[in-house]
């Protein structure tokens, strides 16, 4: 429950789709699992980029040349979806190379192509001739009606209806935002700064941690500004000054330039909203979300905040008591600093529940933990996950085909890239690189990315792994007619819900008990340990939510034009957070969520959490209830964005979603240990 950006960034962008038809692939077909093109050289990548862009232009030209009276569901909407499929076949790989390729020149080439592709796409969404053909297309299928509406809105958002010069200005703004966002991300990813700690400053660090980093001749270690190095240090280094020094460096890893980039992006977004006669960027974004306005979101955040305030004050007092005992100071004089939070939370969990995250690694070794995850989803959903050989961008990468064994169908495939290396995407994510399409008989491909410790995982690593795999499943189970609707192409304030729900499979006794099956070196998870883990999880929940609310309020305030100075606004809002503002830190320069697709959408993590817990309450017969899983798979996951999330949820739950389950969780009253049948959380 650290206070740092615990939330991972996800590529929920509309990457591709695919799918699984209930006709077609029979077991006897034994079709090959879909694989991605992987590039070996800069030249090869450049060539693929040129072909991709020129094919896209050519397909657009063909669409423009189509006589209006010939505009039909297939000639316009089908052709549009085909164009996206062809484009994403290459663009999906480029996204991976940009984020994951070990070679910097390859990453830069991929990034450069993505910039050009983004510009081309921006131009295309302003094309009047294509817009007219989409207007003229007469849809018959309900999926086509949704697609047509989505496209018309996307064209209108790009300013297709504006006068020529205004339209060009809008494009310049959008291109500038994309370029700045890429620069922001690249600066974080390519940051090679390190912080040095002497032998004395290493007190409390696990020996495996020090061994992994390696000491130099005088016994010092150099740590990088990545989560993988930072989090364990903050939880275990006893030297408060060392923690403070690392905390400051980590919070400033984006540098002044990134804060300036955020300021510029924010200004450009305000202008973008003006073009659409919207009062601010939040207003512009939210009109197509589950929450329709900034006020609506602020109300939601306030409701949650009221619950969280009391809980986090309680927890903070407990942490101060521990620190007071540790330092011999009176509790009234003790303050928990930002760099103390993880350390004393860990101390408290060890003292009170005898749970220490480092000692959990032996229960969750890699790759056996991944095998356990696979075995659970195989049982739950009737899948078969089989490793195969495939060309990849790094030797760590593995490739798996996924079959629906109950129906004898090939669903799709996924890659895993799980261990850290220089220049790799920070944190964890699922890349939905190819989407399902029934129409095009295309199967999906996802990529599971993380930066895990090869010595084994902590509880929060395990939850992250399950979370990201939840996104992978969302992509694999898509059965959407058009690729554009597949998998995680759903609204930003819903996309996290299935994954947040799936984190629960990492925590419950009924799944944890199976950890040692098929793993000789995994110690058995004793019931007492599971109980302690549950109690330990519940401690710190108030402070965790407090941080999430801070991020969401900050994002919404910025997007709603409350301030044009990101750092000043951050200082103001962070000062209201229980731990207060830390001077000389610039978290906004690291907050890539909001320079990218989570602008005016960060609240979606909290809203998704409310939905996730509500959906979880339907598994009242236990998490391994295959019938319920099947209902979830086909009602929610398979539908992607073909239907609005509110409609899917109502169909799945049989009622409107509610916030009761979230409130129970915030109060720390939700236990994993209840017998399944007696679970009553999240009733409406
Ligand atoms: Zn996620």
XYZ file of C-alpha atoms and ligand atoms in Angstrom:
685
model
C 0.000 0.000 0.000
C 2.746 2.454 -0.791
C 1.924 6.032 -1.396
C 3.840 6.208 -4.624
C 2.211 5.810 -7.950
C 1.061 2.343 -7.131
C -1.163 2.324 -10.106
C 0.388 1.083 -13.236
C -0.122 2.713 -16.545
C -1.903 0.709 -19.132
C -2.171 0.885 -22.812
C -5.869 0.913 -22.855
C -5.658 2.844 -26.050
C -7.611 1.485 -28.885
C -5.066 -0.977 -30.125
C -6.390 -3.847 -32.024
C -8.765 -6.543 -31.746
C -9.669 -9.885 -32.713
C -11.531 -12.805 -32.136
C -12.844 -15.979 -31.669
C -15.642 -17.198 -33.568
C -17.826 -19.989 -32.366
C -17.840 -21.132 -35.922
C -14.578 -21.924 -37.597
C -11.652 -23.151 -35.624
C -12.274 -26.709 -34.556
C -9.686 -28.738 -32.687
C -8.854 -30.672 -35.792
C -7.944 -27.409 -37.511
C -5.181 -26.879 -34.994
C -4.602 -23.392 -36.346
C -1.343 -21.643 -35.602
C -1.422 -19.166 -32.728
C -1.210 -15.569 -33.967
C 2.243 -13.987 -33.705
C 3.497 -10.462 -34.040
C 5.979 -9.238 -36.586
C 9.236 -8.608 -34.716
C 11.869 -6.358 -36.277
C 15.563 -7.206 -36.288
C 17.029 -3.951 -37.479
C 16.365 -0.250 -37.763
C 16.264 -0.550 -41.551
C 13.680 -3.308 -41.446
C 11.561 -1.325 -39.018
C 11.755 1.794 -41.163
C 10.663 -0.172 -44.184
C 7.705 -1.680 -42.322
C 6.791 1.793 -41.118
C 6.783 3.214 -44.661
C 4.667 0.336 -45.964
C 2.222 0.693 -43.081
C 1.766 4.416 -43.611
C 1.436 4.211 -47.374
C -1.070 1.350 -47.153
C -3.130 3.400 -44.749
C -3.092 6.387 -47.093
C -4.016 4.213 -50.031
C -6.936 2.652 -48.157
C -8.157 6.103 -47.142
C -7.958 7.254 -50.763
C -10.049 4.282 -51.840
C -12.639 5.152 -49.223
C -12.717 8.787 -50.326
C -13.197 7.700 -53.935
C -16.224 5.564 -53.104
C -19.380 7.072 -54.667
C -21.587 8.289 -51.825
C -24.580 6.242 -52.949
C -22.495 3.084 -52.614
C -21.825 3.735 -48.939
C -22.946 0.679 -46.973
C -22.135 -1.054 -43.716
C -19.516 -3.143 -45.465
C -18.072 -0.696 -48.018
C -17.521 2.038 -45.451
C -17.560 0.658 -41.895
C -16.076 -2.703 -42.884
C -13.428 -0.978 -44.971
C -12.585 1.324 -42.066
C -12.135 -1.614 -39.722
C -9.983 -3.444 -42.283
C -7.783 -0.396 -42.581
C -7.303 -0.348 -38.819
C -6.497 -4.039 -38.738
C -3.813 -3.680 -41.417
C -2.404 -0.656 -39.699
C -2.312 -2.186 -36.249
C -0.659 -5.351 -37.466
C 2.480 -3.230 -37.701
C 1.679 -0.440 -35.261
C 1.153 -2.940 -32.426
C 4.694 -4.222 -32.900
C 6.078 -0.720 -33.110
C 4.443 0.108 -29.767
C 6.280 -2.853 -28.248
C 9.618 -1.977 -29.776
C 9.231 1.606 -28.571
C 8.593 0.489 -24.999
C 10.560 -2.734 -24.715
C 13.339 -3.035 -27.252
C 16.711 -3.297 -25.493
C 18.342 -1.207 -28.230
C 17.943 2.566 -27.938
C 18.156 3.180 -31.709
C 15.343 0.662 -32.246
C 13.229 2.352 -29.574
C 13.810 5.748 -31.154
C 12.985 4.532 -34.643
C 9.758 2.965 -33.407
C 8.872 6.127 -31.501
C 9.553 8.268 -34.538
C 7.259 6.147 -36.689
C 4.564 6.330 -34.038
C 4.764 10.111 -34.117
C 4.276 10.120 -37.880
C 1.443 7.608 -37.627
C -0.232 9.778 -34.999
C -0.016 12.788 -37.321
C -1.429 10.852 -40.235
C -4.249 9.578 -38.091
C -4.963 13.115 -36.903
C -5.250 14.279 -40.515
C -7.493 11.392 -41.456
C -9.968 12.094 -38.699
C -10.408 15.541 -40.184
C -11.169 14.309 -43.675
C -14.525 15.635 -44.830
C -14.934 13.192 -47.700
C -14.535 10.195 -45.417
C -16.793 11.775 -42.808
C -19.520 12.143 -45.440
C -19.167 8.520 -46.425
C -19.535 7.428 -42.816
C -22.646 9.597 -42.549
C -24.002 8.010 -45.714
C -23.295 4.428 -44.657
C -26.474 2.654 -43.609
C -25.730 0.264 -40.753
C -27.812 -2.853 -40.229
C -26.093 -4.695 -37.402
C -26.250 -3.108 -33.965
C -22.446 -3.301 -33.784
C -22.316 -1.248 -36.964
C -24.675 1.346 -35.515
C -22.365 1.693 -32.507
C -19.281 1.855 -34.743
C -20.844 4.509 -36.967
C -21.785 6.630 -33.948
C -18.311 6.205 -32.423
C -16.648 7.219 -35.680
C -18.851 10.243 -36.276
C -18.035 11.421 -32.777
C -14.295 10.843 -33.280
C -14.375 12.859 -36.516
C -16.326 15.629 -34.844
C -13.848 15.665 -31.955
C -11.100 16.155 -34.508
C -12.882 19.209 -35.851
C -14.084 17.865 -39.176
C -16.956 20.340 -39.130
C -14.733 23.389 -38.534
C -13.624 25.925 -41.129
C -10.378 24.974 -42.894
C -8.019 27.245 -40.978
C -9.567 26.400 -37.604
C -9.307 22.719 -38.465
C -5.596 23.052 -39.213
C -5.050 24.912 -35.961
C -6.757 22.124 -34.066
C -4.524 19.585 -35.740
C -1.425 21.518 -34.797
C -2.606 21.471 -31.175
C -3.297 17.738 -31.158
C 0.036 16.917 -32.800
C 1.840 19.088 -30.287
C 0.131 17.298 -27.371
C 1.129 13.900 -28.757
C 4.707 14.970 -29.317
C 5.016 16.418 -25.832
C 3.488 13.323 -24.248
C 6.012 11.130 -26.046
C 8.859 13.351 -24.904
C 7.614 13.144 -21.314
C 7.505 9.341 -21.409
C 10.838 8.999 -23.166
C 12.580 11.222 -20.652
C 11.410 8.999 -17.794
C 12.229 5.799 -19.627
C 15.697 6.921 -20.681
C 16.617 8.384 -17.319
C 19.809 6.583 -16.277
C 20.499 8.629 -13.132
C 21.460 6.685 -10.060
C 21.708 7.459 -6.376
C 24.658 6.167 -4.374
C 24.378 4.788 -0.860
C 27.266 3.954 1.427
C 27.496 0.701 3.297
C 26.137 2.384 6.453
C 23.151 3.748 4.555
C 22.286 0.234 3.368
C 21.251 -0.883 6.858
C 18.017 -2.891 6.792
C 18.116 -3.703 3.089
C 17.589 -7.381 2.216
C 20.869 -9.153 1.305
C 19.352 -10.318 -2.017
C 18.628 -6.715 -2.923
C 22.218 -5.647 -2.310
C 23.536 -8.721 -4.080
C 21.415 -8.006 -7.150
C 22.742 -4.445 -7.389
C 26.321 -5.402 -6.529
C 28.583 -3.368 -4.231
C 31.532 -1.453 -5.627
C 35.039 -1.465 -4.158
C 34.191 0.800 -1.228
C 30.974 -1.110 -0.462
C 28.541 1.427 -1.951
C 25.582 0.600 -4.139
C 24.021 2.604 -6.967
C 20.254 2.435 -7.255
C 18.267 3.483 -10.320
C 15.156 5.643 -10.433
C 12.851 2.724 -11.191
C 10.106 1.152 -9.084
C 11.994 -2.129 -8.870
C 14.879 -0.521 -6.961
C 12.888 2.167 -5.184
C 10.031 0.320 -3.525
C 12.005 -2.333 -1.605
C 14.450 0.349 -0.464
C 11.703 2.583 0.926
C 10.131 -0.335 2.779
C 13.286 -1.626 4.414
C 16.153 0.910 4.675
C 16.392 1.986 8.319
C 18.327 5.208 7.643
C 15.700 7.971 7.365
C 18.098 10.398 5.672
C 18.935 7.822 3.033
C 15.230 7.267 2.386
C 14.622 11.001 2.182
C 17.450 11.467 -0.314
C 16.156 8.629 -2.516
C 12.555 9.855 -2.221
C 13.519 13.327 -3.435
C 15.548 11.995 -6.358
C 12.765 9.618 -7.358
C 10.067 12.295 -7.219
C 12.216 14.571 -9.357
C 13.103 11.974 -11.968
C 11.103 13.754 -14.655
C 13.109 16.927 -14.097
C 11.942 20.486 -14.568
C 11.448 19.822 -18.245
C 8.660 17.315 -17.583
C 6.808 19.761 -15.362
C 7.096 22.308 -18.155
C 5.795 19.708 -20.639
C 2.784 19.052 -18.429
C 2.137 22.811 -18.187
C 2.249 23.129 -21.968
C 0.030 20.109 -22.555
C -2.482 21.464 -20.094
C -2.583 24.816 -21.876
C -3.005 23.113 -25.242
C -5.840 20.977 -23.900
C -7.677 24.045 -22.657
C -7.470 25.477 -26.183
C -8.634 22.177 -27.633
C -11.749 22.318 -25.445
C -12.454 25.866 -26.683
C -12.559 24.593 -30.242
C -15.456 22.393 -29.227
C -17.216 25.097 -27.245
C -16.536 23.265 -24.015
C -15.683 25.215 -20.909
C -12.609 23.130 -20.143
C -10.832 19.909 -21.062
C -12.586 17.830 -18.394
C -15.935 18.866 -19.792
C -14.755 17.875 -23.263
C -13.527 14.426 -22.178
C -16.308 13.485 -19.799
C -19.251 13.833 -22.126
C -18.581 10.306 -23.342
C -17.796 8.692 -19.981
C -19.873 6.944 -17.339
C -19.557 10.117 -15.271
C -20.815 12.955 -17.422
C -19.215 16.061 -15.891
C -16.381 17.340 -13.717
C -18.917 18.165 -10.980
C -20.222 14.629 -11.095
C -16.674 13.276 -10.685
C -15.882 15.743 -7.875
C -19.031 14.600 -6.046
C -17.981 10.997 -6.370
C -14.464 11.806 -5.101
C -15.862 13.819 -2.192
C -18.092 10.924 -1.139
C -15.125 8.580 -1.116
C -12.888 11.165 0.532
C -15.253 11.544 3.507
C -14.891 7.845 4.251
C -11.165 7.877 3.631
C -10.305 10.878 5.817
C -11.323 9.221 9.060
C -9.662 5.943 8.190
C -6.379 7.494 7.108
C -6.156 9.656 10.265
C -6.575 6.515 12.346
C -3.829 4.735 10.438
C -1.478 7.673 10.603
C -1.776 7.765 14.383
C -0.863 4.088 14.541
C 2.209 4.712 12.391
C 3.255 7.620 14.609
C 2.999 5.380 17.660
C 5.325 2.853 16.036
C 7.775 5.565 15.051
C 7.641 7.063 18.545
C 8.553 3.701 20.047
C 11.323 3.267 17.492
C 12.882 6.668 17.987
C 12.140 7.142 21.682
C 10.313 10.427 21.061
C 6.913 11.365 22.466
C 4.173 10.562 19.991
C 2.960 14.175 19.895
C 6.303 15.233 18.441
C 6.499 12.485 15.877
C 5.564 13.066 12.302
C 5.306 10.535 9.480
C 7.078 11.905 6.435
C 6.431 10.764 2.899
C 9.651 8.713 2.996
C 8.570 7.092 6.284
C 5.237 5.788 5.100
C 6.283 2.520 3.487
C 8.944 1.891 6.095
C 6.703 2.251 9.145
C 3.766 0.564 7.423
C 6.041 -2.401 6.884
C 7.271 -2.193 10.500
C 3.704 -2.175 11.736
C 2.740 -5.130 9.595
C 5.758 -7.060 10.818
C 5.142 -6.196 14.465
C 1.423 -6.703 14.489
C 0.875 -9.417 11.922
C 4.367 -10.923 11.582
C 4.154 -10.369 7.858
C 7.181 -9.116 6.073
C 7.010 -8.630 2.334
C 10.586 -9.764 1.720
C 9.980 -13.100 3.420
C 6.986 -13.688 1.141
C 9.210 -13.981 -1.914
C 9.923 -17.627 -1.125
C 6.211 -18.403 -1.429
C 6.015 -16.719 -4.803
C 9.046 -17.791 -6.835
C 9.194 -17.168 -10.565
C 8.255 -18.676 -12.916
C 6.175 -20.996 -10.697
C 3.910 -18.148 -9.602
C 3.040 -17.606 -13.233
C 2.253 -21.339 -13.585
C -0.104 -21.033 -10.611
C -1.866 -18.059 -12.213
C -2.202 -20.000 -15.464
C -3.557 -23.080 -13.658
C -6.204 -20.952 -11.935
C -7.493 -19.364 -15.133
C -7.333 -22.691 -16.957
C -9.646 -24.178 -14.335
C -11.895 -21.198 -13.975
C -12.485 -20.517 -17.641
C -11.745 -23.933 -19.122
C -8.624 -22.792 -20.944
C -5.448 -24.482 -22.072
C -2.333 -22.290 -22.072
C 0.584 -23.782 -23.975
C 4.044 -22.316 -24.394
C 5.385 -22.206 -27.951
C 8.448 -20.848 -29.683
C 8.206 -17.392 -31.208
C 10.573 -14.730 -32.357
C 10.781 -11.904 -29.815
C 12.540 -8.641 -28.977
C 14.471 -9.998 -25.993
C 15.541 -13.431 -24.672
C 13.381 -12.985 -21.532
C 10.225 -12.981 -23.629
C 7.970 -16.067 -23.649
C 5.059 -16.839 -25.928
C 1.832 -18.762 -25.193
C -1.140 -19.957 -27.186
C -4.523 -20.003 -25.460
C -7.260 -22.477 -26.258
C -10.797 -22.729 -24.991
C -10.673 -26.411 -24.106
C -14.411 -26.700 -23.410
C -15.209 -25.636 -26.944
C -12.072 -26.829 -28.700
C -11.206 -23.370 -30.022
C -8.037 -21.401 -30.385
C -8.672 -18.053 -28.673
C -5.460 -16.156 -29.327
C -2.026 -15.728 -27.812
C 0.083 -13.623 -25.519
C 3.708 -12.814 -24.796
C 5.265 -12.188 -21.373
C 8.179 -9.841 -20.687
C 8.508 -9.802 -16.913
C 11.964 -8.773 -15.716
C 13.647 -5.361 -15.561
C 16.403 -4.105 -17.827
C 17.802 -0.735 -18.806
C 15.610 1.299 -21.116
C 12.540 -0.864 -20.629
C 9.039 0.487 -19.920
C 8.742 1.218 -16.229
C 6.134 -0.547 -14.122
C 3.598 -3.044 -15.351
C 1.177 -3.007 -18.249
C -0.772 -5.140 -20.664
C -0.352 -4.203 -24.299
C -3.437 -5.073 -26.263
C -1.554 -5.212 -29.529
C -4.001 -7.061 -31.736
C -7.720 -7.125 -31.192
C -10.313 -9.733 -31.965
C -12.675 -9.350 -34.900
C -15.325 -11.918 -35.775
C -15.878 -10.152 -39.053
C -12.235 -10.438 -40.117
C -11.711 -13.786 -38.342
C -8.839 -12.213 -36.462
C -7.563 -13.536 -33.156
C -6.161 -11.339 -30.393
C -2.619 -10.937 -29.096
C -1.642 -9.294 -25.811
C 1.668 -8.677 -24.134
C 2.076 -8.908 -20.379
C 4.804 -6.543 -19.213
C 6.212 -6.175 -15.707
C 9.474 -5.531 -13.905
C 9.542 -8.342 -11.356
C 12.330 -9.571 -9.133
C 13.755 -12.918 -10.227
C 14.157 -13.779 -6.520
C 10.401 -14.064 -6.171
C 7.466 -11.749 -5.639
C 5.962 -9.747 -2.818
C 2.213 -9.799 -2.261
C 1.801 -6.544 -4.132
C 3.846 -7.893 -7.079
C 1.515 -10.886 -7.210
C -1.517 -8.604 -7.236
C 0.039 -6.562 -10.026
C 0.690 -9.701 -12.053
C -2.937 -10.802 -11.682
C -4.154 -7.303 -12.450
C -2.293 -7.119 -15.739
C -3.326 -10.635 -16.639
C -6.909 -9.456 -16.138
C -6.333 -7.051 -19.044
C -4.841 -9.877 -21.106
C -7.986 -11.952 -20.517
C -10.187 -9.020 -21.509
C -8.393 -8.970 -24.863
C -8.363 -12.762 -25.323
C -12.065 -13.215 -24.581
C -13.243 -10.507 -26.965
C -15.885 -11.669 -29.401
C -16.570 -8.396 -31.047
C -17.641 -8.092 -34.647
C -15.342 -5.141 -35.387
C -11.756 -4.996 -34.208
C -12.186 -1.432 -33.029
C -14.519 -2.637 -30.248
C -12.323 -5.435 -28.923
C -10.911 -6.048 -25.455
C -9.742 -3.030 -23.499
C -11.112 -0.473 -25.942
C -13.811 0.219 -23.335
C -14.292 3.550 -21.528
C -11.421 4.724 -19.372
C -13.609 4.791 -16.285
C -14.514 1.130 -16.742
C -11.386 -0.425 -18.223
C -9.695 -1.140 -14.890
C -12.694 -2.836 -13.290
C -12.219 -6.392 -14.619
C -8.519 -6.297 -13.688
C -9.110 -4.822 -10.266
C -11.640 -7.579 -9.649
C -9.169 -10.227 -10.784
C -6.602 -9.075 -8.173
C -8.799 -10.853 -5.652
C -7.758 -14.206 -7.128
C -4.255 -13.457 -5.818
C -5.442 -13.049 -2.210
C -8.082 -15.544 -1.198
C -7.357 -18.723 0.773
C -9.101 -20.841 -1.856
C -6.612 -19.805 -4.530
C -3.517 -19.347 -2.332
C -3.914 -22.884 -1.019
C -3.156 -24.140 -4.505
C 0.173 -22.329 -4.726
C 2.277 -25.313 -3.783
C 0.522 -27.669 -6.240
C 3.046 -28.414 -8.936
C 5.769 -26.341 -7.274
C 8.314 -28.389 -5.342
C 10.194 -25.461 -3.871
C 7.111 -23.457 -2.808
C 6.429 -23.772 0.922
C 2.813 -24.488 1.804
C 0.783 -21.321 2.578
C -0.347 -22.060 6.119
C -3.854 -20.822 7.063
C -2.316 -18.631 9.796
C -0.151 -16.850 7.236
C -3.128 -16.273 4.950
C -5.025 -14.797 7.898
C -2.150 -12.498 8.731
C -1.823 -11.426 5.114
C -5.473 -10.511 5.065
C -5.201 -8.428 8.231
C -1.999 -6.805 6.983
C -3.644 -5.938 3.678
C -6.388 -4.113 5.466
C -3.933 -1.939 7.347
C -2.946 1.085 5.280
C -5.982 0.951 3.093
C -7.115 4.443 4.168
C -3.764 5.992 3.308
C -3.675 4.123 0.028
C -7.085 5.459 -0.984
C -6.113 8.934 0.256
C -3.238 8.974 -2.210
C -5.456 7.741 -5.035
C -7.980 10.479 -4.263
C -5.194 13.046 -4.298
C -4.101 11.916 -7.774
C -7.681 11.909 -9.041
C -8.505 15.342 -7.588
C -5.289 16.763 -9.007
C -5.981 15.375 -12.456
C -9.551 16.682 -12.438
C -8.565 20.111 -11.083
C -5.925 20.493 -13.786
C -8.279 19.349 -16.534
C -11.053 21.604 -15.229
C -8.801 24.648 -15.556
C -8.440 25.296 -11.839
C -4.824 26.349 -12.355
C -2.383 26.741 -15.210
C 0.622 26.064 -12.970
C 0.886 22.306 -12.393
C 3.439 22.510 -9.621
C 1.618 25.182 -7.618
C -1.634 23.256 -7.894
C 0.111 20.083 -6.803
C 1.584 21.789 -3.744
C -1.833 23.076 -2.808
C -3.587 19.717 -3.118
C -0.776 17.607 -1.694
C -0.819 19.865 1.369
C -4.351 18.615 2.068
C -3.185 14.994 1.904
C -2.598 13.462 5.362
C 1.202 13.358 4.947
C 1.396 16.851 3.488
C 3.500 18.293 0.704
C 7.214 17.523 0.439
C 9.196 20.558 -0.615
C 11.646 20.240 -3.518
C 9.740 17.390 -5.090
C 7.907 17.478 -8.391
C 5.639 14.476 -8.645
C 3.695 16.032 -11.574
C 6.833 15.632 -13.709
C 6.508 11.859 -13.284
C 2.728 11.590 -13.653
C 2.643 10.073 -17.116
C -0.965 8.959 -16.703
C -2.212 12.489 -17.208
C 0.084 13.611 -19.994
C -1.251 10.524 -21.769
C -4.643 8.920 -21.962
C -5.650 9.211 -18.316
C -6.135 12.980 -18.427
C -9.460 13.809 -16.787
C -9.747 10.071 -16.235
C -7.598 9.162 -13.245
C -10.716 8.990 -11.065
C -11.508 5.969 -13.234
C -9.242 3.839 -11.019
C -11.459 4.570 -8.022
C -14.694 4.303 -9.944
C -13.496 1.047 -11.488
C -12.631 -0.182 -8.010
C -16.219 0.461 -6.887
C -17.472 -1.518 -9.884
C -14.836 -4.227 -9.438
C -15.861 -4.899 -5.847
C -19.514 -4.841 -6.814
C -18.908 -7.369 -9.604
C -16.819 -9.490 -7.246
C -19.815 -9.838 -4.948
C -21.461 -12.006 -7.621
C -18.858 -14.720 -6.974
C -20.661 -15.633 -3.772
C -20.196 -19.356 -4.414
C -16.421 -18.853 -4.421
C -13.833 -17.522 -6.831
C -13.527 -20.784 -8.720
C -17.208 -20.785 -9.700
C -16.888 -21.656 -13.385
C -20.510 -20.895 -14.143
C -20.255 -17.368 -12.800
C -16.960 -16.879 -14.625
C -18.590 -17.977 -17.848
C -21.410 -15.468 -17.306
C -18.841 -12.733 -16.654
C -16.762 -13.701 -19.659
C -19.613 -13.623 -22.161
C -21.667 -10.759 -20.708
C -18.849 -8.335 -19.954
C -15.427 -9.281 -21.303
C -16.505 -10.658 -24.670
C -18.481 -7.542 -25.542
C -15.566 -5.072 -25.365
C -16.903 -1.640 -26.251
C -19.713 -2.880 -28.491
C -22.094 -1.857 -25.719
C -21.809 0.912 -23.156
C -20.382 -0.281 -19.832
C -23.480 0.835 -17.917
C -25.559 -1.466 -20.102
C -23.137 -4.407 -19.730
C -23.029 -3.969 -15.977
C -26.748 -3.852 -15.599
C -27.038 -7.005 -17.624
C -24.328 -8.734 -15.626
C -25.423 -7.639 -12.147
C -29.133 -7.634 -12.839
C -29.273 -4.131 -11.280
C -27.432 -0.803 -11.310
C -23.891 -0.852 -9.841
C -23.455 0.671 -6.383
C -20.750 1.987 -4.062
C -21.491 -0.065 -0.940
C -18.727 -2.572 -1.581
C -16.133 0.181 -2.012
C -17.166 1.856 1.241
C -16.883 -1.474 3.074
C -13.388 -1.899 1.659
C -12.295 1.614 2.662
C -13.499 1.018 6.207
C -11.237 -2.017 6.317
C -14.256 -4.235 6.926
C -13.825 -6.448 3.902
C -12.092 -9.708 4.704
C -10.837 -12.333 2.315
C -11.439 -15.011 4.873
C -15.203 -15.153 4.987
C -16.613 -18.394 3.815
C -17.773 -17.784 0.258
C -21.449 -18.436 0.915
C -21.563 -15.958 3.785
C -20.110 -13.062 1.881
C -22.554 -10.227 1.950
C -20.481 -7.337 0.708
C -21.676 -5.162 -2.071
C -25.334 -5.748 -1.783
C -27.240 -2.917 -3.294
Zn -4.853 -1.826 -15.224
